Amino acid sequence: MKAPTNKITDLIRFYSNELKAGYSDREARGLVEQLIDSFFGIDKLKLIKTPELRLNESEMLRLHFAVKELSCNKPLQYILTQTEFDGLMFDVNENVLIPRPETEELLSLVSNFLSKKAKVAVADIGTGSGCIAISLANRFPDSNVEGFDISIAALTVANQNAIKLKVSNVSFFEMDILHQENSLKENYYDLIVSNPPYVTISDKAEMKPNVLDYEPELALFVTDEDPLIFYRTIILKAVPSLKNGGLLAFEINERFGLGVCCLMESAGFTDCKIIEDLNKKDRFVTGLK
């Protein structure tokens, strides 16, 4: 249905109503307002001051097609092609996962560990958009951070983000962690961090379409037969690669905490901890070499 007017306040009401089938009234309005702010630089305060603002024809079309994508469950971050993480604006597309708030918690967790050290070396395995690697490199300018991923398309996004954000102490490398010889340097890293695939295939039925239909399966799913395969492999490769006293830190499926902890202890890691996220769900496991 075509919008009846080009006045922005009317468009917000019209398109909010169009989205009500899939979103609450508040969510729908918020999404339309975010599109208008991101696309045209017109926020709520500006609309209050100048309520007669209007869009031209090309702007109307851009908004129309964006709302249409939202109605098909496409995540807002992919429509805007960017999202904020740790105060930085990262480019994202359907080749990389959208960074989650829980991953910012992981970033804070490992940053607390690194803050007690001088120059540090870090490996981020399954780097995706580079959000963890780049944020750590930005927080610790004297560090050397390396990000690894199996996906060339994801690494392209990560490299673009590092360039855009002018973070020079981070590098990205292709690595198939499951099937490749260890590409990690020996006895080199103070921290190895990973947010590997941890959604089991059987969990697919419970996932929302905006995740299932758009985010990369390669970065999401693991088999029900061996759901800890990435953790087991990374743990074994971390043993020769971490310095003594180095930290291994994972984001996990809430059901995997005990299993990952046991794997780490069996490999010789000490002080292994299962840590809850802000929603009181087991979300992180850490251990010291």
C-alpha atoms as a PDB file:
ATOM      1  CA  MET A   1       0.000   0.000   0.000  1.00  0.00           C
ATOM      2  CA  LYS A   2       1.340   3.405  -1.005  1.00  0.00           C
ATOM      3  CA  ALA A   3       1.862   6.072   1.663  1.00  0.00           C
ATOM      4  CA  PRO A   4      -0.791   8.804   1.365  1.00  0.00           C
ATOM      5  CA  THR A   5       1.568  11.713   2.185  1.00  0.00           C
ATOM      6  CA  ASN A   6       5.242  12.655   2.277  1.00  0.00           C
ATOM      7  CA  LYS A   7       5.029  14.395   5.667  1.00  0.00           C
ATOM      8  CA  ILE A   8       7.376  12.530   8.010  1.00  0.00           C
ATOM      9  CA  THR A   9       5.089  12.495  11.051  1.00  0.00           C
ATOM     10  CA  ASP A  10       2.346  10.990   8.892  1.00  0.00           C
ATOM     11  CA  LEU A  11       4.784   8.472   7.404  1.00  0.00           C
ATOM     12  CA  ILE A  12       5.800   7.307  10.866  1.00  0.00           C
ATOM     13  CA  ARG A  13       2.170   6.621  11.744  1.00  0.00           C
ATOM     14  CA  PHE A  14       1.463   4.962   8.392  1.00  0.00           C
ATOM     15  CA  TYR A  15       4.471   2.632   8.332  1.00  0.00           C
ATOM     16  CA  SER A  16       4.185   1.829  12.043  1.00  0.00           C
ATOM     17  CA  ASN A  17       0.706   0.566  11.286  1.00  0.00           C
ATOM     18  CA  GLU A  18       2.065  -1.470   8.344  1.00  0.00           C
ATOM     19  CA  LEU A  19       4.466  -3.267  10.690  1.00  0.00           C
ATOM     20  CA  LYS A  20       1.973  -4.106  13.431  1.00  0.00           C
ATOM     21  CA  ALA A  21       1.475  -7.651  12.162  1.00  0.00           C
ATOM     22  CA  GLY A  22       4.990  -8.573  13.279  1.00  0.00           C
ATOM     23  CA  TYR A  23       5.816  -6.043  15.982  1.00  0.00           C
ATOM     24  CA  SER A  24       4.225  -4.337  18.974  1.00  0.00           C
ATOM     25  CA  ASP A  25       3.044  -0.744  18.482  1.00  0.00           C
ATOM     26  CA  ARG A  26       6.083   0.582  20.319  1.00  0.00           C
ATOM     27  CA  GLU A  27       8.552  -1.634  18.427  1.00  0.00           C
ATOM     28  CA  ALA A  28       7.020  -0.745  15.054  1.00  0.00           C
ATOM     29  CA  ARG A  29       7.187   2.987  15.699  1.00  0.00           C
ATOM     30  CA  GLY A  30      10.722   2.712  17.049  1.00  0.00           C
ATOM     31  CA  LEU A  31      11.906   0.843  13.951  1.00  0.00           C
ATOM     32  CA  VAL A  32      10.431   3.420  11.563  1.00  0.00           C
ATOM     33  CA  GLU A  33      11.928   6.263  13.597  1.00  0.00           C
ATOM     34  CA  GLN A  34      15.335   4.549  13.496  1.00  0.00           C
ATOM     35  CA  LEU A  35      15.137   4.202   9.715  1.00  0.00           C
ATOM     36  CA  ILE A  36      14.299   7.882   9.292  1.00  0.00           C
ATOM     37  CA  ASP A  37      17.059   8.953  11.683  1.00  0.00           C
ATOM     38  CA  SER A  38      19.695   6.695  10.076  1.00  0.00           C
ATOM     39  CA  PHE A  39      18.737   7.359   6.458  1.00  0.00           C
ATOM     40  CA  PHE A  40      17.969  11.076   6.604  1.00  0.00           C
ATOM     41  CA  GLY A  41      19.466  12.371   9.856  1.00  0.00           C
ATOM     42  CA  ILE A  42      16.064  13.346  11.215  1.00  0.00           C
ATOM     43  CA  ASP A  43      15.596  12.321  14.843  1.00  0.00           C
ATOM     44  CA  LYS A  44      12.629  12.728  17.192  1.00  0.00           C
ATOM     45  CA  LEU A  45      13.894  16.043  18.584  1.00  0.00           C
ATOM     46  CA  LYS A  46      14.204  17.517  15.104  1.00  0.00           C
ATOM     47  CA  LEU A  47      10.661  16.408  14.299  1.00  0.00           C
ATOM     48  CA  ILE A  48       9.336  18.034  17.458  1.00  0.00           C
ATOM     49  CA  LYS A  49      11.001  21.303  16.466  1.00  0.00           C
ATOM     50  CA  THR A  50       9.979  21.096  12.786  1.00  0.00           C
ATOM     51  CA  PRO A  51       6.905  18.822  12.523  1.00  0.00           C
ATOM     52  CA  GLU A  52       6.200  19.815   8.900  1.00  0.00           C
ATOM     53  CA  LEU A  53       9.335  18.138   7.525  1.00  0.00           C
ATOM     54  CA  ARG A  54       8.748  16.088   4.377  1.00  0.00           C
ATOM     55  CA  LEU A  55      10.612  13.533   2.266  1.00  0.00           C
ATOM     56  CA  ASN A  56      11.253  13.819  -1.454  1.00  0.00           C
ATOM     57  CA  GLU A  57      10.308  11.049  -3.871  1.00  0.00           C
ATOM     58  CA  SER A  58      13.611   9.149  -3.756  1.00  0.00           C
ATOM     59  CA  GLU A  59      13.653   9.310   0.049  1.00  0.00           C
ATOM     60  CA  MET A  60      10.082   8.036   0.123  1.00  0.00           C
ATOM     61  CA  LEU A  61      11.078   5.061  -2.027  1.00  0.00           C
ATOM     62  CA  ARG A  62      14.063   4.275   0.164  1.00  0.00           C
ATOM     63  CA  LEU A  63      11.896   4.279   3.274  1.00  0.00           C
ATOM     64  CA  HIS A  64       9.182   2.229   1.582  1.00  0.00           C
ATOM     65  CA  PHE A  65      11.552  -0.572   0.562  1.00  0.00           C
ATOM     66  CA  ALA A  66      13.244  -0.610   3.972  1.00  0.00           C
ATOM     67  CA  VAL A  67       9.889  -1.044   5.719  1.00  0.00           C
ATOM     68  CA  LYS A  68       9.051  -3.792   3.243  1.00  0.00           C
ATOM     69  CA  GLU A  69      12.265  -5.593   4.231  1.00  0.00           C
ATOM     70  CA  LEU A  70      11.369  -5.212   7.908  1.00  0.00           C
ATOM     71  CA  SER A  71       7.968  -6.739   7.242  1.00  0.00           C
ATOM     72  CA  CYS A  72       9.805  -9.757   5.763  1.00  0.00           C
ATOM     73  CA  ASN A  73      11.722 -10.138   9.057  1.00  0.00           C
ATOM     74  CA  LYS A  74      15.023  -8.761   7.786  1.00  0.00           C
ATOM     75  CA  PRO A  75      16.965  -7.465  10.807  1.00  0.00           C
ATOM     76  CA  LEU A  76      17.214  -3.694  11.079  1.00  0.00           C
ATOM     77  CA  GLN A  77      21.010  -3.907  11.359  1.00  0.00           C
ATOM     78  CA  TYR A  78      21.274  -5.550   7.935  1.00  0.00           C
ATOM     79  CA  ILE A  79      18.975  -2.935   6.413  1.00  0.00           C
ATOM     80  CA  LEU A  80      21.059  -0.119   7.892  1.00  0.00           C
ATOM     81  CA  THR A  81      24.247  -2.144   7.109  1.00  0.00           C
ATOM     82  CA  GLN A  82      25.700  -1.180  10.477  1.00  0.00           C
ATOM     83  CA  THR A  83      25.349  -1.645  14.212  1.00  0.00           C
ATOM     84  CA  GLU A  84      26.981  -0.274  17.351  1.00  0.00           C
ATOM     85  CA  PHE A  85      29.281  -2.397  19.487  1.00  0.00           C
ATOM     86  CA  ASP A  86      31.406  -1.090  22.356  1.00  0.00           C
ATOM     87  CA  GLY A  87      30.726   2.481  21.241  1.00  0.00           C
ATOM     88  CA  LEU A  88      32.003   1.805  17.707  1.00  0.00           C
ATOM     89  CA  MET A  89      29.884   1.626  14.568  1.00  0.00           C
ATOM     90  CA  PHE A  90      30.525  -1.662  12.738  1.00  0.00           C
ATOM     91  CA  ASP A  91      29.483  -2.479   9.188  1.00  0.00           C
ATOM     92  CA  VAL A  92      27.465  -5.699   8.989  1.00  0.00           C
ATOM     93  CA  ASN A  93      25.862  -7.722   6.223  1.00  0.00           C
ATOM     94  CA  GLU A  94      24.429 -11.208   5.855  1.00  0.00           C
ATOM     95  CA  ASN A  95      27.925 -12.729   5.782  1.00  0.00           C
ATOM     96  CA  VAL A  96      28.422 -11.982   9.482  1.00  0.00           C
ATOM     97  CA  LEU A  97      26.413 -12.382  12.664  1.00  0.00           C
ATOM     98  CA  ILE A  98      24.897  -9.285  14.203  1.00  0.00           C
ATOM     99  CA  PRO A  99      26.848  -8.658  17.432  1.00  0.00           C
ATOM    100  CA  ARG A 100      24.760  -9.379  20.532  1.00  0.00           C
ATOM    101  CA  PRO A 101      24.739  -7.628  23.926  1.00  0.00           C
ATOM    102  CA  GLU A 102      26.068 -10.847  25.492  1.00  0.00           C
ATOM    103  CA  THR A 103      29.182 -10.561  23.346  1.00  0.00           C
ATOM    104  CA  GLU A 104      29.784  -7.068  24.730  1.00  0.00           C
ATOM    105  CA  GLU A 105      29.690  -8.709  28.155  1.00  0.00           C
ATOM    106  CA  LEU A 106      32.363 -11.163  26.965  1.00  0.00           C
ATOM    107  CA  LEU A 107      34.419  -8.192  25.755  1.00  0.00           C
ATOM    108  CA  SER A 108      34.207  -6.544  29.183  1.00  0.00           C
ATOM    109  CA  LEU A 109      35.117  -9.813  30.886  1.00  0.00           C
ATOM    110  CA  VAL A 110      38.320 -10.350  28.919  1.00  0.00           C
ATOM    111  CA  SER A 111      39.185  -6.640  29.044  1.00  0.00           C
ATOM    112  CA  ASN A 112      39.288  -6.826  32.837  1.00  0.00           C
ATOM    113  CA  PHE A 113      41.875  -9.594  32.518  1.00  0.00           C
ATOM    114  CA  LEU A 114      43.976  -7.729  29.936  1.00  0.00           C
ATOM    115  CA  SER A 115      43.920  -4.470  31.892  1.00  0.00           C
ATOM    116  CA  LYS A 116      46.271  -6.035  34.449  1.00  0.00           C
ATOM    117  CA  LYS A 117      48.930  -6.615  31.773  1.00  0.00           C
ATOM    118  CA  ALA A 118      51.200  -4.420  29.645  1.00  0.00           C
ATOM    119  CA  LYS A 119      51.552  -5.190  25.930  1.00  0.00           C
ATOM    120  CA  VAL A 120      49.350  -8.156  25.106  1.00  0.00           C
ATOM    121  CA  ALA A 121      48.771 -10.570  22.234  1.00  0.00           C
ATOM    122  CA  VAL A 122      45.233 -11.737  21.509  1.00  0.00           C
ATOM    123  CA  ALA A 123      43.613 -14.280  19.178  1.00  0.00           C
ATOM    124  CA  ASP A 124      39.898 -14.059  18.367  1.00  0.00           C
ATOM    125  CA  ILE A 125      38.701 -17.310  16.802  1.00  0.00           C
ATOM    126  CA  GLY A 126      35.568 -17.035  14.662  1.00  0.00           C
ATOM    127  CA  THR A 127      35.952 -13.278  14.388  1.00  0.00           C
ATOM    128  CA  GLY A 128      33.020 -12.597  12.026  1.00  0.00           C
ATOM    129  CA  SER A 129      32.584  -8.824  11.708  1.00  0.00           C
ATOM    130  CA  GLY A 130      35.706  -8.356  13.817  1.00  0.00           C
ATOM    131  CA  CYS A 131      33.728  -6.748  16.624  1.00  0.00           C
ATOM    132  CA  ILE A 132      35.642  -8.444  19.461  1.00  0.00           C
ATOM    133  CA  ALA A 133      39.077  -8.233  17.835  1.00  0.00           C
ATOM    134  CA  ILE A 134      38.740  -4.603  16.753  1.00  0.00           C
ATOM    135  CA  SER A 135      37.193  -3.489  20.040  1.00  0.00           C
ATOM    136  CA  LEU A 136      40.029  -5.098  22.005  1.00  0.00           C
ATOM    137  CA  ALA A 137      42.616  -3.547  19.698  1.00  0.00           C
ATOM    138  CA  ASN A 138      40.911  -0.186  20.150  1.00  0.00           C
ATOM    139  CA  ARG A 139      40.776  -0.546  23.945  1.00  0.00           C
ATOM    140  CA  PHE A 140      44.411  -1.683  24.140  1.00  0.00           C
ATOM    141  CA  PRO A 141      46.399   0.297  21.534  1.00  0.00           C
ATOM    142  CA  ASP A 142      49.700  -1.385  22.448  1.00  0.00           C
ATOM    143  CA  SER A 143      48.258  -4.855  21.896  1.00  0.00           C
ATOM    144  CA  ASN A 144      48.641  -7.122  18.887  1.00  0.00           C
ATOM    145  CA  VAL A 145      45.276  -8.671  18.003  1.00  0.00           C
ATOM    146  CA  GLU A 146      44.661 -11.394  15.426  1.00  0.00           C
ATOM    147  CA  GLY A 147      41.229 -12.463  14.198  1.00  0.00           C
ATOM    148  CA  PHE A 148      40.604 -15.817  12.497  1.00  0.00           C
ATOM    149  CA  ASP A 149      37.623 -17.038  10.490  1.00  0.00           C
ATOM    150  CA  ILE A 150      36.794 -19.717   7.932  1.00  0.00           C
ATOM    151  CA  SER A 151      34.707 -17.286   5.860  1.00  0.00           C
ATOM    152  CA  ILE A 152      36.493 -15.053   3.344  1.00  0.00           C
ATOM    153  CA  ALA A 153      33.328 -12.956   3.090  1.00  0.00           C
ATOM    154  CA  ALA A 154      33.328 -12.390   6.856  1.00  0.00           C
ATOM    155  CA  LEU A 155      37.028 -11.510   6.823  1.00  0.00           C
ATOM    156  CA  THR A 156      36.333  -8.918   4.134  1.00  0.00           C
ATOM    157  CA  VAL A 157      33.811  -7.260   6.452  1.00  0.00           C
ATOM    158  CA  ALA A 158      36.241  -7.429   9.387  1.00  0.00           C
ATOM    159  CA  ASN A 159      39.046  -5.831   7.375  1.00  0.00           C
ATOM    160  CA  GLN A 160      36.702  -3.095   6.160  1.00  0.00           C
ATOM    161  CA  ASN A 161      35.696  -2.378   9.740  1.00  0.00           C
ATOM    162  CA  ALA A 162      39.302  -2.118  10.917  1.00  0.00           C
ATOM    163  CA  ILE A 163      40.079   0.328   8.111  1.00  0.00           C
ATOM    164  CA  LYS A 164      36.919   2.372   8.666  1.00  0.00           C
ATOM    165  CA  LEU A 165      37.491   2.579  12.414  1.00  0.00           C
ATOM    166  CA  LYS A 166      41.209   3.331  11.929  1.00  0.00           C
ATOM    167  CA  VAL A 167      42.350   0.505  14.181  1.00  0.00           C
ATOM    168  CA  SER A 168      45.766  -0.576  12.910  1.00  0.00           C
ATOM    169  CA  ASN A 169      46.946  -3.065  15.548  1.00  0.00           C
ATOM    170  CA  VAL A 170      44.623  -5.835  14.372  1.00  0.00           C
ATOM    171  CA  SER A 171      45.082  -8.363  11.544  1.00  0.00           C
ATOM    172  CA  PHE A 172      42.751 -10.970  10.082  1.00  0.00           C
ATOM    173  CA  PHE A 173      43.496 -14.444   8.741  1.00  0.00           C
ATOM    174  CA  GLU A 174      41.601 -17.288   7.107  1.00  0.00           C
ATOM    175  CA  MET A 175      41.543 -20.450   9.224  1.00  0.00           C
ATOM    176  CA  ASP A 176      39.397 -23.574   9.249  1.00  0.00           C
ATOM    177  CA  ILE A 177      39.748 -24.357  12.938  1.00  0.00           C
ATOM    178  CA  LEU A 178      38.273 -27.872  12.625  1.00  0.00           C
ATOM    179  CA  HIS A 179      40.259 -29.184   9.668  1.00  0.00           C
ATOM    180  CA  GLN A 180      43.450 -27.151   9.471  1.00  0.00           C
ATOM    181  CA  GLU A 181      46.790 -27.471  11.217  1.00  0.00           C
ATOM    182  CA  ASN A 182      47.157 -25.030  14.085  1.00  0.00           C
ATOM    183  CA  SER A 183      47.704 -21.569  12.587  1.00  0.00           C
ATOM    184  CA  LEU A 184      48.118 -20.005  16.018  1.00  0.00           C
ATOM    185  CA  LYS A 185      51.597 -18.976  17.108  1.00  0.00           C
ATOM    186  CA  GLU A 186      53.204 -21.116  19.796  1.00  0.00           C
ATOM    187  CA  ASN A 187      53.460 -19.781  23.369  1.00  0.00           C
ATOM    188  CA  TYR A 188      52.469 -16.324  22.135  1.00  0.00           C
ATOM    189  CA  TYR A 189      49.000 -15.219  23.257  1.00  0.00           C
ATOM    190  CA  ASP A 190      47.912 -13.703  26.556  1.00  0.00           C
ATOM    191  CA  LEU A 191      44.282 -14.249  25.576  1.00  0.00           C
ATOM    192  CA  ILE A 192      42.424 -16.535  23.208  1.00  0.00           C
ATOM    193  CA  VAL A 193      38.748 -15.626  22.959  1.00  0.00           C
ATOM    194  CA  SER A 194      36.013 -17.243  20.909  1.00  0.00           C
ATOM    195  CA  ASN A 195      32.290 -17.020  20.308  1.00  0.00           C
ATOM    196  CA  PRO A 196      31.973 -20.164  18.149  1.00  0.00           C
ATOM    197  CA  PRO A 197      28.817 -21.695  16.644  1.00  0.00           C
ATOM    198  CA  TYR A 198      26.781 -23.091  19.541  1.00  0.00           C
ATOM    199  CA  VAL A 199      23.148 -23.322  18.412  1.00  0.00           C
ATOM    200  CA  THR A 200      22.214 -26.988  17.917  1.00  0.00           C
ATOM    201  CA  ILE A 201      20.262 -28.050  14.840  1.00  0.00           C
ATOM    202  CA  SER A 202      17.415 -29.173  17.102  1.00  0.00           C
ATOM    203  CA  ASP A 203      17.130 -25.598  18.413  1.00  0.00           C
ATOM    204  CA  LYS A 204      16.321 -24.282  14.935  1.00  0.00           C
ATOM    205  CA  ALA A 205      12.584 -24.687  15.468  1.00  0.00           C
ATOM    206  CA  GLU A 206      12.683 -22.228  18.373  1.00  0.00           C
ATOM    207  CA  MET A 207      14.534 -19.508  16.482  1.00  0.00           C
ATOM    208  CA  LYS A 208      12.930 -16.349  15.162  1.00  0.00           C
ATOM    209  CA  PRO A 209      12.715 -15.848  11.364  1.00  0.00           C
ATOM    210  CA  ASN A 210      14.838 -12.686  11.508  1.00  0.00           C
ATOM    211  CA  VAL A 211      17.751 -14.857  12.685  1.00  0.00           C
ATOM    212  CA  LEU A 212      17.011 -18.086  10.845  1.00  0.00           C
ATOM    213  CA  ASP A 213      16.307 -16.547   7.439  1.00  0.00           C
ATOM    214  CA  TYR A 214      19.104 -13.981   7.319  1.00  0.00           C
ATOM    215  CA  GLU A 215      22.078 -14.653   9.598  1.00  0.00           C
ATOM    216  CA  PRO A 216      24.827 -17.012   8.333  1.00  0.00           C
ATOM    217  CA  GLU A 217      24.244 -20.663   9.264  1.00  0.00           C
ATOM    218  CA  LEU A 218      27.993 -21.300   9.211  1.00  0.00           C
ATOM    219  CA  ALA A 219      28.407 -18.989  12.209  1.00  0.00           C
ATOM    220  CA  LEU A 220      25.335 -20.207  14.096  1.00  0.00           C
ATOM    221  CA  PHE A 221      24.831 -23.946  14.032  1.00  0.00           C
ATOM    222  CA  VAL A 222      26.517 -27.047  15.353  1.00  0.00           C
ATOM    223  CA  THR A 223      25.389 -30.661  15.124  1.00  0.00           C
ATOM    224  CA  ASP A 224      23.371 -32.298  17.885  1.00  0.00           C
ATOM    225  CA  GLU A 225      25.725 -35.306  17.710  1.00  0.00           C
ATOM    226  CA  ASP A 226      28.810 -33.288  18.731  1.00  0.00           C
ATOM    227  CA  PRO A 227      27.760 -29.837  19.960  1.00  0.00           C
ATOM    228  CA  LEU A 228      31.081 -29.194  21.730  1.00  0.00           C
ATOM    229  CA  ILE A 229      33.263 -29.843  18.685  1.00  0.00           C
ATOM    230  CA  PHE A 230      34.402 -26.227  18.305  1.00  0.00           C
ATOM    231  CA  TYR A 231      35.173 -25.864  22.008  1.00  0.00           C
ATOM    232  CA  ARG A 232      37.128 -29.135  22.117  1.00  0.00           C
ATOM    233  CA  THR A 233      39.178 -28.199  19.057  1.00  0.00           C
ATOM    234  CA  ILE A 234      39.910 -24.654  20.209  1.00  0.00           C
ATOM    235  CA  ILE A 235      40.890 -25.864  23.680  1.00  0.00           C
ATOM    236  CA  LEU A 236      43.399 -28.359  22.243  1.00  0.00           C
ATOM    237  CA  LYS A 237      44.910 -25.706  19.957  1.00  0.00           C
ATOM    238  CA  ALA A 238      44.994 -23.127  22.742  1.00  0.00           C
ATOM    239  CA  VAL A 239      47.203 -25.270  24.999  1.00  0.00           C
ATOM    240  CA  PRO A 240      50.445 -24.787  23.009  1.00  0.00           C
ATOM    241  CA  SER A 241      49.491 -21.286  21.869  1.00  0.00           C
ATOM    242  CA  LEU A 242      48.766 -19.510  25.160  1.00  0.00           C
ATOM    243  CA  LYS A 243      51.505 -18.211  27.400  1.00  0.00           C
ATOM    244  CA  ASN A 244      51.613 -19.590  30.921  1.00  0.00           C
ATOM    245  CA  GLY A 245      48.990 -17.645  32.849  1.00  0.00           C
ATOM    246  CA  GLY A 246      47.119 -16.844  29.642  1.00  0.00           C
ATOM    247  CA  LEU A 247      43.321 -16.814  29.545  1.00  0.00           C
ATOM    248  CA  LEU A 248      40.993 -18.854  27.348  1.00  0.00           C
ATOM    249  CA  ALA A 249      37.480 -17.375  27.227  1.00  0.00           C
ATOM    250  CA  PHE A 250      34.359 -18.619  25.455  1.00  0.00           C
ATOM    251  CA  GLU A 251      30.809 -17.516  24.881  1.00  0.00           C
ATOM    252  CA  ILE A 252      28.596 -20.590  25.214  1.00  0.00           C
ATOM    253  CA  ASN A 253      25.157 -22.073  24.799  1.00  0.00           C
ATOM    254  CA  GLU A 254      23.638 -21.915  28.294  1.00  0.00           C
ATOM    255  CA  ARG A 255      23.470 -25.737  28.352  1.00  0.00           C
ATOM    256  CA  PHE A 256      27.169 -26.227  27.600  1.00  0.00           C
ATOM    257  CA  GLY A 257      28.848 -24.687  30.653  1.00  0.00           C
ATOM    258  CA  LEU A 258      29.720 -27.835  32.568  1.00  0.00           C
ATOM    259  CA  GLY A 259      30.791 -29.698  29.427  1.00  0.00           C
ATOM    260  CA  VAL A 260      33.134 -26.922  28.289  1.00  0.00           C
ATOM    261  CA  CYS A 261      34.532 -26.532  31.805  1.00  0.00           C
ATOM    262  CA  CYS A 262      35.304 -30.261  31.985  1.00  0.00           C
ATOM    263  CA  LEU A 263      37.050 -30.159  28.598  1.00  0.00           C
ATOM    264  CA  MET A 264      39.223 -27.265  29.744  1.00  0.00           C
ATOM    265  CA  GLU A 265      40.149 -28.926  33.026  1.00  0.00           C
ATOM    266  CA  SER A 266      40.988 -32.168  31.205  1.00  0.00           C
ATOM    267  CA  ALA A 267      43.365 -30.189  28.974  1.00  0.00           C
ATOM    268  CA  GLY A 268      45.147 -28.751  32.019  1.00  0.00           C
ATOM    269  CA  PHE A 269      43.421 -25.378  32.414  1.00  0.00           C
ATOM    270  CA  THR A 270      42.948 -24.119  35.962  1.00  0.00           C
ATOM    271  CA  ASP A 271      40.543 -21.770  37.735  1.00  0.00           C
ATOM    272  CA  CYS A 272      37.810 -22.690  35.250  1.00  0.00           C
ATOM    273  CA  LYS A 273      34.650 -20.666  35.771  1.00  0.00           C
ATOM    274  CA  ILE A 274      31.117 -20.677  34.368  1.00  0.00           C
ATOM    275  CA  ILE A 275      29.860 -17.089  34.341  1.00  0.00           C
ATOM    276  CA  GLU A 276      26.288 -15.866  33.926  1.00  0.00           C
ATOM    277  CA  ASP A 277      25.215 -13.068  31.599  1.00  0.00           C
ATOM    278  CA  LEU A 278      22.980 -10.177  32.690  1.00  0.00           C
ATOM    279  CA  ASN A 279      19.936 -12.392  32.121  1.00  0.00           C
ATOM    280  CA  LYS A 280      21.256 -14.875  34.693  1.00  0.00           C
ATOM    281  CA  LYS A 281      21.986 -17.524  32.064  1.00  0.00           C
ATOM    282  CA  ASP A 282      25.263 -19.444  31.911  1.00  0.00           C
ATOM    283  CA  ARG A 283      26.946 -17.660  28.996  1.00  0.00           C
ATOM    284  CA  PHE A 284      30.734 -17.663  29.416  1.00  0.00           C
ATOM    285  CA  VAL A 285      33.472 -20.076  30.421  1.00  0.00           C
ATOM    286  CA  THR A 286      37.003 -18.984  31.260  1.00  0.00           C
ATOM    287  CA  GLY A 287      40.148 -20.783  32.347  1.00  0.00           C
ATOM    288  CA  LEU A 288      43.845 -20.109  32.864  1.00  0.00           C
ATOM    289  CA  LYS A 289      46.720 -22.032  31.335  1.00  0.00           C
END
